[in-house]
Amino acid sequence: MGALSNQLLTVAVLTYLVAMVCHAAEYAFGTRGPVARAAARPRRELAAVGAGARGTAAAPEPETAPTTASATPADAKRHALAGRIALAATVLAAVLHVGAVVTRGIAARRMTWGNMYEFVLTLTLVGVVAWLVVLTRRPAIRRLGLFVTLALVLLLGVAGMVLYTPVGPLMPALKSVWFIVHVSMAATASGIFLLGFVTGVIYLLRAGYEQGKRSFPYPLARWAPESEALERLTFRLHAFAFPIWTFAIASGAVWAEAAWGRYWGWDPKETWSFISWVVYAGYLHARATPSVKRRTATWIAILGFLTMMMNLIGVNLFFEGLHSYSGL
């Protein structure tokens, strides 16, 4: 079962990669993508696009002769097919991802949260499920699938090549019902924060593009959904994940009292969990404060996810503590 889990994960990563490539094809060459729309625009429209939202001139896009080839029904069907294949590949990869996690659990005869490798598998699974759920409610944001699948491929690639740990029994200190409660909540919150991080980054790029910024990397978000919609989605994801993260920390404190005789000891993992909680609380507070710009608040959310990655990877690799369960 352990070998099957590894094989399923490999196929899942490759399938996520296929989805990413198809999303990229639709993003770049679809009838609503940058290549096709730029090719179909006359020169005067291309020059107008180069003007900034505040009247600041930006570099005009390369002149391209008008053409209707990219807008033919056959091409439109091909580009729409690329998007549908990307979505189907994402669903298939998620199913394979579930299979990798389940078979790993069967092989270990426990929940698959015992080390850093397994935790990354779980949080990325939560992230892709959250993405598919959001996509069913907001099909118009399908273009963000390019960036979501990119994040999944990167994280799972790091997990498989750097963080991999062979199947083994659970450490005695983790054998508690609180292991299921605490770690499942932490993984769920982390997966949703991952999706919120992706939408937050694209929001910042899109907002900059709408303000006339044309230097890299702002053009990457040129055909992303409107910045206002992305910002609202980012906020809702964080507002949903924050109470879950709060419960994860609280349940961890209860478990610590039962296991070590104290609720809080400023262990490195506890400290960084609290830092993440404070940063995300600061984001939600800033988001609710009218005087704080939405972009400023979103930068706080980005910082929050970086502290989560420090808590997940940095603390396990570079610090010694009671939570050193990386397995490496």
mmCIF file of C-alpha atoms in Angstrom:
data_model
loop_
_atom_site.group_PDB
_atom_site.id
_atom_site.type_symbol
_atom_site.label_atom_id
_atom_site.label_comp_id
_atom_site.label_asym_id
_atom_site.label_seq_id
_atom_site.Cartn_x
_atom_site.Cartn_y
_atom_site.Cartn_z
ATOM 1 C CA MET A 1 0.000 0.000 0.000
ATOM 2 C CA GLY A 2 2.891 2.335 0.713
ATOM 3 C CA ALA A 3 4.307 1.783 -2.767
ATOM 4 C CA LEU A 4 0.856 2.255 -4.290
ATOM 5 C CA SER A 5 0.503 5.545 -2.441
ATOM 6 C CA ASN A 6 3.800 6.762 -3.884
ATOM 7 C CA GLN A 7 2.742 5.744 -7.393
ATOM 8 C CA LEU A 8 -0.658 7.410 -7.076
ATOM 9 C CA LEU A 9 0.972 10.613 -5.879
ATOM 10 C CA THR A 10 3.389 10.595 -8.821
ATOM 11 C CA VAL A 11 0.519 10.193 -11.278
ATOM 12 C CA ALA A 12 -1.473 12.861 -9.419
ATOM 13 C CA VAL A 13 1.373 15.375 -9.721
ATOM 14 C CA LEU A 14 1.721 14.610 -13.435
ATOM 15 C CA THR A 15 -2.031 15.034 -13.878
ATOM 16 C CA TYR A 16 -1.952 18.374 -12.033
ATOM 17 C CA LEU A 17 0.845 19.315 -14.442
ATOM 18 C CA VAL A 18 -1.345 18.402 -17.423
ATOM 19 C CA ALA A 19 -4.130 20.527 -15.960
ATOM 20 C CA MET A 20 -1.697 23.420 -15.532
ATOM 21 C CA VAL A 21 -0.541 23.178 -19.152
ATOM 22 C CA CYS A 22 -4.133 23.092 -20.431
ATOM 23 C CA HIS A 23 -5.044 26.059 -18.237
ATOM 24 C CA ALA A 24 -2.026 27.887 -19.650
ATOM 25 C CA ALA A 25 -3.136 27.083 -23.202
ATOM 26 C CA GLU A 26 -6.623 28.432 -22.568
ATOM 27 C CA TYR A 27 -5.233 31.442 -20.713
ATOM 28 C CA ALA A 28 -2.872 32.396 -23.531
ATOM 29 C CA PHE A 29 -4.609 31.231 -26.701
ATOM 30 C CA GLY A 30 -8.311 31.119 -25.913
ATOM 31 C CA THR A 31 -10.649 33.429 -27.781
ATOM 32 C CA ARG A 32 -10.706 35.557 -24.642
ATOM 33 C CA GLY A 33 -7.037 35.147 -23.899
ATOM 34 C CA PRO A 34 -4.286 37.741 -24.388
ATOM 35 C CA VAL A 35 -2.870 36.335 -27.618
ATOM 36 C CA ALA A 36 -6.190 36.002 -29.414
ATOM 37 C CA ARG A 37 -7.591 39.314 -28.191
ATOM 38 C CA ALA A 38 -4.410 41.201 -28.981
ATOM 39 C CA ALA A 39 -4.366 39.678 -32.447
ATOM 40 C CA ALA A 40 -7.956 40.717 -33.078
ATOM 41 C CA ARG A 41 -7.541 44.350 -31.964
ATOM 42 C CA PRO A 42 -6.709 47.196 -34.310
ATOM 43 C CA ARG A 43 -3.631 49.264 -33.592
ATOM 44 C CA ARG A 44 -5.478 52.194 -32.005
ATOM 45 C CA GLU A 45 -7.036 49.873 -29.392
ATOM 46 C CA LEU A 46 -3.644 48.371 -28.606
ATOM 47 C CA ALA A 47 -2.275 51.856 -27.968
ATOM 48 C CA ALA A 48 -5.225 52.670 -25.728
ATOM 49 C CA VAL A 49 -4.599 49.568 -23.637
ATOM 50 C CA GLY A 50 -1.101 50.814 -22.964
ATOM 51 C CA ALA A 51 -2.414 53.892 -21.159
ATOM 52 C CA GLY A 52 -2.509 53.675 -17.382
ATOM 53 C CA ALA A 53 -5.663 53.898 -15.333
ATOM 54 C CA ARG A 54 -4.479 57.278 -13.964
ATOM 55 C CA GLY A 55 -3.509 58.679 -17.298
ATOM 56 C CA THR A 56 0.098 57.547 -17.060
ATOM 57 C CA ALA A 57 1.292 56.294 -20.387
ATOM 58 C CA ALA A 58 2.566 52.761 -20.481
ATOM 59 C CA ALA A 59 4.482 51.010 -23.216
ATOM 60 C CA PRO A 60 2.091 50.121 -26.060
ATOM 61 C CA GLU A 61 1.721 46.494 -26.941
ATOM 62 C CA PRO A 62 3.280 45.186 -30.142
ATOM 63 C CA GLU A 63 1.308 45.969 -33.242
ATOM 64 C CA THR A 64 -0.451 42.985 -34.680
ATOM 65 C CA ALA A 65 -2.497 42.894 -37.826
ATOM 66 C CA PRO A 66 -6.194 42.293 -37.227
ATOM 67 C CA THR A 67 -7.241 38.751 -37.782
ATOM 68 C CA THR A 68 -10.321 36.698 -37.196
ATOM 69 C CA ALA A 69 -8.561 33.363 -37.355
ATOM 70 C CA SER A 70 -8.406 33.031 -33.576
ATOM 71 C CA ALA A 71 -12.111 33.736 -33.300
ATOM 72 C CA THR A 72 -13.352 31.046 -35.673
ATOM 73 C CA PRO A 73 -15.844 28.574 -34.225
ATOM 74 C CA ALA A 74 -13.350 25.730 -34.614
ATOM 75 C CA ASP A 75 -10.667 27.596 -32.687
ATOM 76 C CA ALA A 76 -13.159 28.685 -30.049
ATOM 77 C CA LYS A 77 -14.151 25.061 -29.516
ATOM 78 C CA ARG A 78 -10.520 23.974 -29.240
ATOM 79 C CA HIS A 79 -9.718 26.632 -26.678
ATOM 80 C CA ALA A 80 -12.854 25.912 -24.673
ATOM 81 C CA LEU A 81 -11.930 22.226 -24.862
ATOM 82 C CA ALA A 82 -8.529 23.033 -23.335
ATOM 83 C CA GLY A 83 -10.288 24.633 -20.391
ATOM 84 C CA ARG A 84 -12.618 21.677 -19.940
ATOM 85 C CA ILE A 85 -9.697 19.246 -20.157
ATOM 86 C CA ALA A 86 -7.872 21.293 -17.517
ATOM 87 C CA LEU A 87 -10.857 21.097 -15.192
ATOM 88 C CA ALA A 88 -11.317 17.360 -15.811
ATOM 89 C CA ALA A 89 -7.601 16.765 -15.227
ATOM 90 C CA THR A 90 -7.791 18.689 -11.953
ATOM 91 C CA VAL A 91 -10.718 16.549 -10.789
ATOM 92 C CA LEU A 92 -8.899 13.359 -11.830
ATOM 93 C CA ALA A 93 -5.727 14.505 -10.078
ATOM 94 C CA ALA A 94 -7.736 15.247 -6.927
ATOM 95 C CA VAL A 95 -9.172 11.714 -7.012
ATOM 96 C CA LEU A 96 -5.666 10.270 -7.406
ATOM 97 C CA HIS A 97 -4.536 12.574 -4.602
ATOM 98 C CA VAL A 98 -7.252 11.157 -2.351
ATOM 99 C CA GLY A 99 -6.121 7.657 -3.296
ATOM 100 C CA ALA A 100 -2.523 8.469 -2.379
ATOM 101 C CA VAL A 101 -3.563 9.772 1.041
ATOM 102 C CA VAL A 102 -5.953 6.880 1.748
ATOM 103 C CA THR A 103 -3.513 4.140 0.726
ATOM 104 C CA ARG A 104 -0.800 5.823 2.791
ATOM 105 C CA GLY A 105 -3.142 5.717 5.785
ATOM 106 C CA ILE A 106 -3.954 2.041 5.183
ATOM 107 C CA ALA A 107 -0.257 1.218 4.958
ATOM 108 C CA ALA A 108 0.523 3.093 8.174
ATOM 109 C CA ARG A 109 -2.713 2.000 9.931
ATOM 110 C CA ARG A 110 -3.299 5.529 11.175
ATOM 111 C CA MET A 111 -4.316 9.004 10.031
ATOM 112 C CA THR A 112 -1.827 10.424 7.550
ATOM 113 C CA TRP A 113 -0.651 13.421 9.562
ATOM 114 C CA GLY A 114 2.313 11.945 11.397
ATOM 115 C CA ASN A 115 5.110 13.873 9.664
ATOM 116 C CA MET A 116 5.739 16.879 7.448
ATOM 117 C CA TYR A 117 5.417 14.916 4.195
ATOM 118 C CA GLU A 118 1.982 13.605 5.122
ATOM 119 C CA PHE A 119 0.838 17.001 6.372
ATOM 120 C CA VAL A 120 1.720 18.628 3.034
ATOM 121 C CA LEU A 121 -0.204 15.888 1.213
ATOM 122 C CA THR A 122 -3.246 16.632 3.346
ATOM 123 C CA LEU A 123 -3.174 20.424 3.198
ATOM 124 C CA THR A 124 -2.754 20.418 -0.595
ATOM 125 C CA LEU A 125 -5.679 18.002 -0.851
ATOM 126 C CA VAL A 126 -7.798 20.386 1.217
ATOM 127 C CA GLY A 127 -6.637 23.224 -1.036
ATOM 128 C CA VAL A 128 -7.673 21.536 -4.284
ATOM 129 C CA VAL A 129 -11.023 20.437 -2.837
ATOM 130 C CA ALA A 130 -11.657 24.013 -1.667
ATOM 131 C CA TRP A 131 -10.753 25.238 -5.154
ATOM 132 C CA LEU A 132 -13.187 22.844 -6.839
ATOM 133 C CA VAL A 133 -15.952 23.837 -4.412
ATOM 134 C CA VAL A 134 -15.365 27.547 -5.073
ATOM 135 C CA LEU A 135 -15.249 26.851 -8.811
ATOM 136 C CA THR A 136 -18.689 25.218 -8.768
ATOM 137 C CA ARG A 137 -20.079 28.422 -7.262
ATOM 138 C CA ARG A 138 -18.050 30.824 -9.401
ATOM 139 C CA PRO A 139 -17.264 29.263 -12.788
ATOM 140 C CA ALA A 140 -15.989 32.612 -14.076
ATOM 141 C CA ILE A 141 -12.797 32.299 -12.025
ATOM 142 C CA ARG A 142 -11.673 29.161 -13.871
ATOM 143 C CA ARG A 143 -8.730 31.125 -15.283
ATOM 144 C CA LEU A 144 -7.205 31.109 -11.805
ATOM 145 C CA GLY A 145 -6.797 27.355 -12.185
ATOM 146 C CA LEU A 146 -3.434 28.019 -13.853
ATOM 147 C CA PHE A 147 -2.061 29.511 -10.638
ATOM 148 C CA VAL A 148 -3.785 27.040 -8.301
ATOM 149 C CA THR A 149 -2.389 24.011 -10.136
ATOM 150 C CA LEU A 150 1.039 25.679 -10.267
ATOM 151 C CA ALA A 151 1.025 25.997 -6.467
ATOM 152 C CA LEU A 152 -0.082 22.373 -6.103
ATOM 153 C CA VAL A 153 2.626 21.067 -8.419
ATOM 154 C CA LEU A 154 5.307 23.040 -6.579
ATOM 155 C CA LEU A 155 4.219 21.984 -3.082
ATOM 156 C CA LEU A 156 3.688 18.328 -3.976
ATOM 157 C CA GLY A 157 6.954 18.287 -5.886
ATOM 158 C CA VAL A 158 8.808 19.559 -2.822
ATOM 159 C CA ALA A 159 6.957 17.040 -0.656
ATOM 160 C CA GLY A 160 7.864 14.116 -2.897
ATOM 161 C CA MET A 161 11.488 15.059 -3.573
ATOM 162 C CA VAL A 162 12.558 16.736 -0.321
ATOM 163 C CA LEU A 163 10.152 15.895 2.490
ATOM 164 C CA TYR A 164 9.366 12.261 1.684
ATOM 165 C CA THR A 165 9.390 9.914 4.668
ATOM 166 C CA PRO A 166 8.829 6.135 4.411
ATOM 167 C CA VAL A 167 5.690 4.716 5.971
ATOM 168 C CA GLY A 168 6.149 4.090 9.657
ATOM 169 C CA PRO A 169 4.254 3.844 12.924
ATOM 170 C CA LEU A 170 3.006 6.900 14.766
ATOM 171 C CA MET A 171 5.286 8.329 17.441
ATOM 172 C CA PRO A 172 4.043 7.417 20.937
ATOM 173 C CA ALA A 173 3.613 11.086 21.870
ATOM 174 C CA LEU A 174 1.084 11.496 19.043
ATOM 175 C CA LYS A 175 -1.174 8.598 20.005
ATOM 176 C CA SER A 176 -4.155 10.573 21.254
ATOM 177 C CA VAL A 177 -7.648 11.471 20.098
ATOM 178 C CA TRP A 178 -6.422 15.073 20.089
ATOM 179 C CA PHE A 179 -4.045 14.109 17.298
ATOM 180 C CA ILE A 180 -7.038 13.690 14.991
ATOM 181 C CA VAL A 181 -8.823 16.816 16.195
ATOM 182 C CA HIS A 182 -5.866 19.173 16.358
ATOM 183 C CA VAL A 183 -3.981 18.163 13.224
ATOM 184 C CA SER A 184 -7.087 17.793 11.035
ATOM 185 C CA MET A 185 -8.140 21.347 11.887
ATOM 186 C CA ALA A 186 -4.621 22.655 11.269
ATOM 187 C CA ALA A 187 -4.457 20.912 7.875
ATOM 188 C CA THR A 188 -7.913 22.165 6.882
ATOM 189 C CA ALA A 189 -7.112 25.759 7.785
ATOM 190 C CA SER A 190 -3.721 25.539 6.051
ATOM 191 C CA GLY A 191 -5.284 24.240 2.828
ATOM 192 C CA ILE A 192 -7.819 27.076 2.719
ATOM 193 C CA PHE A 193 -5.118 29.616 3.565
ATOM 194 C CA LEU A 194 -3.160 28.203 0.608
ATOM 195 C CA LEU A 195 -6.039 28.963 -1.751
ATOM 196 C CA GLY A 196 -6.459 32.397 -0.166
ATOM 197 C CA PHE A 197 -2.758 33.038 -0.701
ATOM 198 C CA VAL A 198 -3.071 32.276 -4.428
ATOM 199 C CA THR A 199 -6.100 34.537 -4.888
ATOM 200 C CA GLY A 200 -4.419 37.253 -2.808
ATOM 201 C CA VAL A 201 -1.278 37.256 -4.959
ATOM 202 C CA ILE A 202 -3.301 37.390 -8.181
ATOM 203 C CA TYR A 203 -5.430 40.195 -6.710
ATOM 204 C CA LEU A 204 -2.314 42.285 -6.045
ATOM 205 C CA LEU A 205 -1.051 41.672 -9.579
ATOM 206 C CA ARG A 206 -4.440 42.424 -11.122
ATOM 207 C CA ALA A 207 -4.901 45.588 -9.070
ATOM 208 C CA GLY A 208 -1.494 46.797 -10.149
ATOM 209 C CA TYR A 209 -2.305 46.068 -13.787
ATOM 210 C CA GLU A 210 -5.573 47.962 -13.541
ATOM 211 C CA GLN A 211 -3.600 50.956 -12.253
ATOM 212 C CA GLY A 212 -1.434 50.985 -15.338
ATOM 213 C CA LYS A 213 1.572 48.973 -14.185
ATOM 214 C CA ARG A 214 2.974 47.058 -17.139
ATOM 215 C CA SER A 215 6.308 45.816 -15.824
ATOM 216 C CA PHE A 216 6.734 42.168 -14.863
ATOM 217 C CA PRO A 217 4.944 40.456 -13.130
ATOM 218 C CA TYR A 218 1.760 42.549 -13.397
ATOM 219 C CA PRO A 219 0.886 41.469 -16.976
ATOM 220 C CA LEU A 220 0.567 37.880 -15.682
ATOM 221 C CA ALA A 221 -2.787 38.873 -14.202
ATOM 222 C CA ARG A 222 -4.009 40.762 -17.257
ATOM 223 C CA TRP A 223 -6.779 38.285 -17.985
ATOM 224 C CA ALA A 224 -7.511 37.357 -14.398
ATOM 225 C CA PRO A 225 -10.950 38.257 -13.000
ATOM 226 C CA GLU A 226 -11.519 41.827 -11.858
ATOM 227 C CA SER A 227 -9.485 42.825 -8.820
ATOM 228 C CA GLU A 228 -12.529 43.689 -6.712
ATOM 229 C CA ALA A 229 -13.973 40.181 -7.130
ATOM 230 C CA LEU A 230 -10.592 38.601 -6.352
ATOM 231 C CA GLU A 231 -10.222 40.702 -3.209
ATOM 232 C CA ARG A 232 -13.657 39.702 -1.930
ATOM 233 C CA LEU A 233 -12.893 36.026 -2.568
ATOM 234 C CA THR A 234 -9.561 36.355 -0.760
ATOM 235 C CA PHE A 235 -11.272 37.900 2.242
ATOM 236 C CA ARG A 236 -13.996 35.254 2.398
ATOM 237 C CA LEU A 237 -11.488 32.407 2.265
ATOM 238 C CA HIS A 238 -9.464 33.892 5.097
ATOM 239 C CA ALA A 239 -12.548 34.712 7.135
ATOM 240 C CA PHE A 240 -13.625 31.061 6.795
ATOM 241 C CA ALA A 241 -10.204 29.579 7.616
ATOM 242 C CA PHE A 242 -9.323 31.828 10.555
ATOM 243 C CA PRO A 243 -11.798 30.317 13.085
ATOM 244 C CA ILE A 244 -10.624 26.842 12.069
ATOM 245 C CA TRP A 245 -7.030 27.846 12.701
ATOM 246 C CA THR A 246 -8.071 29.331 16.051
ATOM 247 C CA PHE A 247 -9.725 26.056 17.016
ATOM 248 C CA ALA A 248 -6.608 24.141 15.918
ATOM 249 C CA ILE A 249 -4.425 26.218 18.250
ATOM 250 C CA ALA A 250 -6.897 25.919 21.125
ATOM 251 C CA SER A 251 -7.211 22.138 20.747
ATOM 252 C CA GLY A 252 -3.423 21.895 20.585
ATOM 253 C CA ALA A 253 -3.206 23.727 23.901
ATOM 254 C CA VAL A 254 -5.665 21.287 25.486
ATOM 255 C CA TRP A 255 -3.641 18.365 24.116
ATOM 256 C CA ALA A 256 -0.422 19.923 25.429
ATOM 257 C CA GLU A 257 -1.894 20.129 28.928
ATOM 258 C CA ALA A 258 -2.906 16.472 28.800
ATOM 259 C CA ALA A 259 0.458 15.331 27.400
ATOM 260 C CA TRP A 260 2.986 17.690 29.006
ATOM 261 C CA GLY A 261 1.150 19.216 31.956
ATOM 262 C CA ARG A 262 0.955 22.767 30.561
ATOM 263 C CA TYR A 263 -1.259 24.520 28.039
ATOM 264 C CA TRP A 264 1.447 26.684 26.525
ATOM 265 C CA GLY A 265 5.237 26.519 26.710
ATOM 266 C CA TRP A 266 6.429 28.767 23.852
ATOM 267 C CA ASP A 267 7.786 25.781 21.955
ATOM 268 C CA PRO A 268 8.936 26.962 18.454
ATOM 269 C CA LYS A 269 5.892 25.389 16.800
ATOM 270 C CA GLU A 270 3.552 26.984 19.342
ATOM 271 C CA THR A 271 5.267 30.334 18.927
ATOM 272 C CA TRP A 272 5.005 30.356 15.148
ATOM 273 C CA SER A 273 1.403 29.144 15.269
ATOM 274 C CA PHE A 274 0.636 32.127 17.469
ATOM 275 C CA ILE A 275 2.555 34.456 15.133
ATOM 276 C CA SER A 276 0.455 33.202 12.201
ATOM 277 C CA TRP A 277 -2.713 33.706 14.248
ATOM 278 C CA VAL A 278 -1.742 37.281 15.102
ATOM 279 C CA VAL A 279 -0.875 38.116 11.478
ATOM 280 C CA TYR A 280 -4.147 36.710 10.136
ATOM 281 C CA ALA A 281 -6.084 38.477 12.889
ATOM 282 C CA GLY A 282 -4.296 41.655 11.832
ATOM 283 C CA TYR A 283 -5.369 41.047 8.238
ATOM 284 C CA LEU A 284 -9.016 40.609 9.167
ATOM 285 C CA HIS A 285 -8.884 43.704 11.359
ATOM 286 C CA ALA A 286 -7.209 45.721 8.596
ATOM 287 C CA ARG A 287 -9.746 44.450 6.071
ATOM 288 C CA ALA A 288 -12.574 45.654 8.335
ATOM 289 C CA THR A 289 -10.984 49.094 8.823
ATOM 290 C CA PRO A 290 -12.156 51.560 6.136
ATOM 291 C CA SER A 291 -8.991 53.667 6.386
ATOM 292 C CA VAL A 292 -6.736 50.737 5.462
ATOM 293 C CA LYS A 293 -6.311 50.113 1.742
ATOM 294 C CA ARG A 294 -7.368 46.701 0.493
ATOM 295 C CA ARG A 295 -3.956 46.111 -1.061
ATOM 296 C CA THR A 296 -2.243 46.863 2.248
ATOM 297 C CA ALA A 297 -4.531 44.417 4.036
ATOM 298 C CA THR A 298 -3.874 41.753 1.405
ATOM 299 C CA TRP A 299 -0.121 42.127 1.874
ATOM 300 C CA ILE A 300 -0.706 41.239 5.528
ATOM 301 C CA ALA A 301 -2.517 38.070 4.403
ATOM 302 C CA ILE A 302 0.443 37.184 2.162
ATOM 303 C CA LEU A 303 2.745 37.627 5.134
ATOM 304 C CA GLY A 304 0.456 35.352 7.125
ATOM 305 C CA PHE A 305 0.916 32.491 4.672
ATOM 306 C CA LEU A 306 4.681 32.972 4.720
ATOM 307 C CA THR A 307 4.584 32.535 8.501
ATOM 308 C CA MET A 308 2.535 29.363 7.936
ATOM 309 C CA MET A 309 5.249 28.014 5.646
ATOM 310 C CA MET A 310 7.866 28.941 8.221
ATOM 311 C CA ASN A 311 5.824 27.061 10.809
ATOM 312 C CA LEU A 312 5.420 24.047 8.538
ATOM 313 C CA ILE A 313 8.912 23.755 7.060
ATOM 314 C CA GLY A 314 11.323 26.109 8.795
ATOM 315 C CA VAL A 315 10.445 25.155 12.369
ATOM 316 C CA ASN A 316 10.631 21.431 11.580
ATOM 317 C CA LEU A 317 13.983 21.701 9.832
ATOM 318 C CA PHE A 318 15.850 24.367 11.793
ATOM 319 C CA PHE A 319 14.510 24.262 15.344
ATOM 320 C CA GLU A 320 14.497 21.697 18.121
ATOM 321 C CA GLY A 321 11.338 21.321 20.132
ATOM 322 C CA LEU A 322 8.549 19.091 21.350
ATOM 323 C CA HIS A 323 6.858 19.394 17.935
ATOM 324 C CA SER A 324 9.814 18.182 15.855
ATOM 325 C CA TYR A 325 7.890 15.527 13.955
ATOM 326 C CA SER A 326 9.192 16.175 10.431
ATOM 327 C CA GLY A 327 10.367 12.565 10.063
ATOM 328 C CA LEU A 328 13.457 13.656 8.135
#
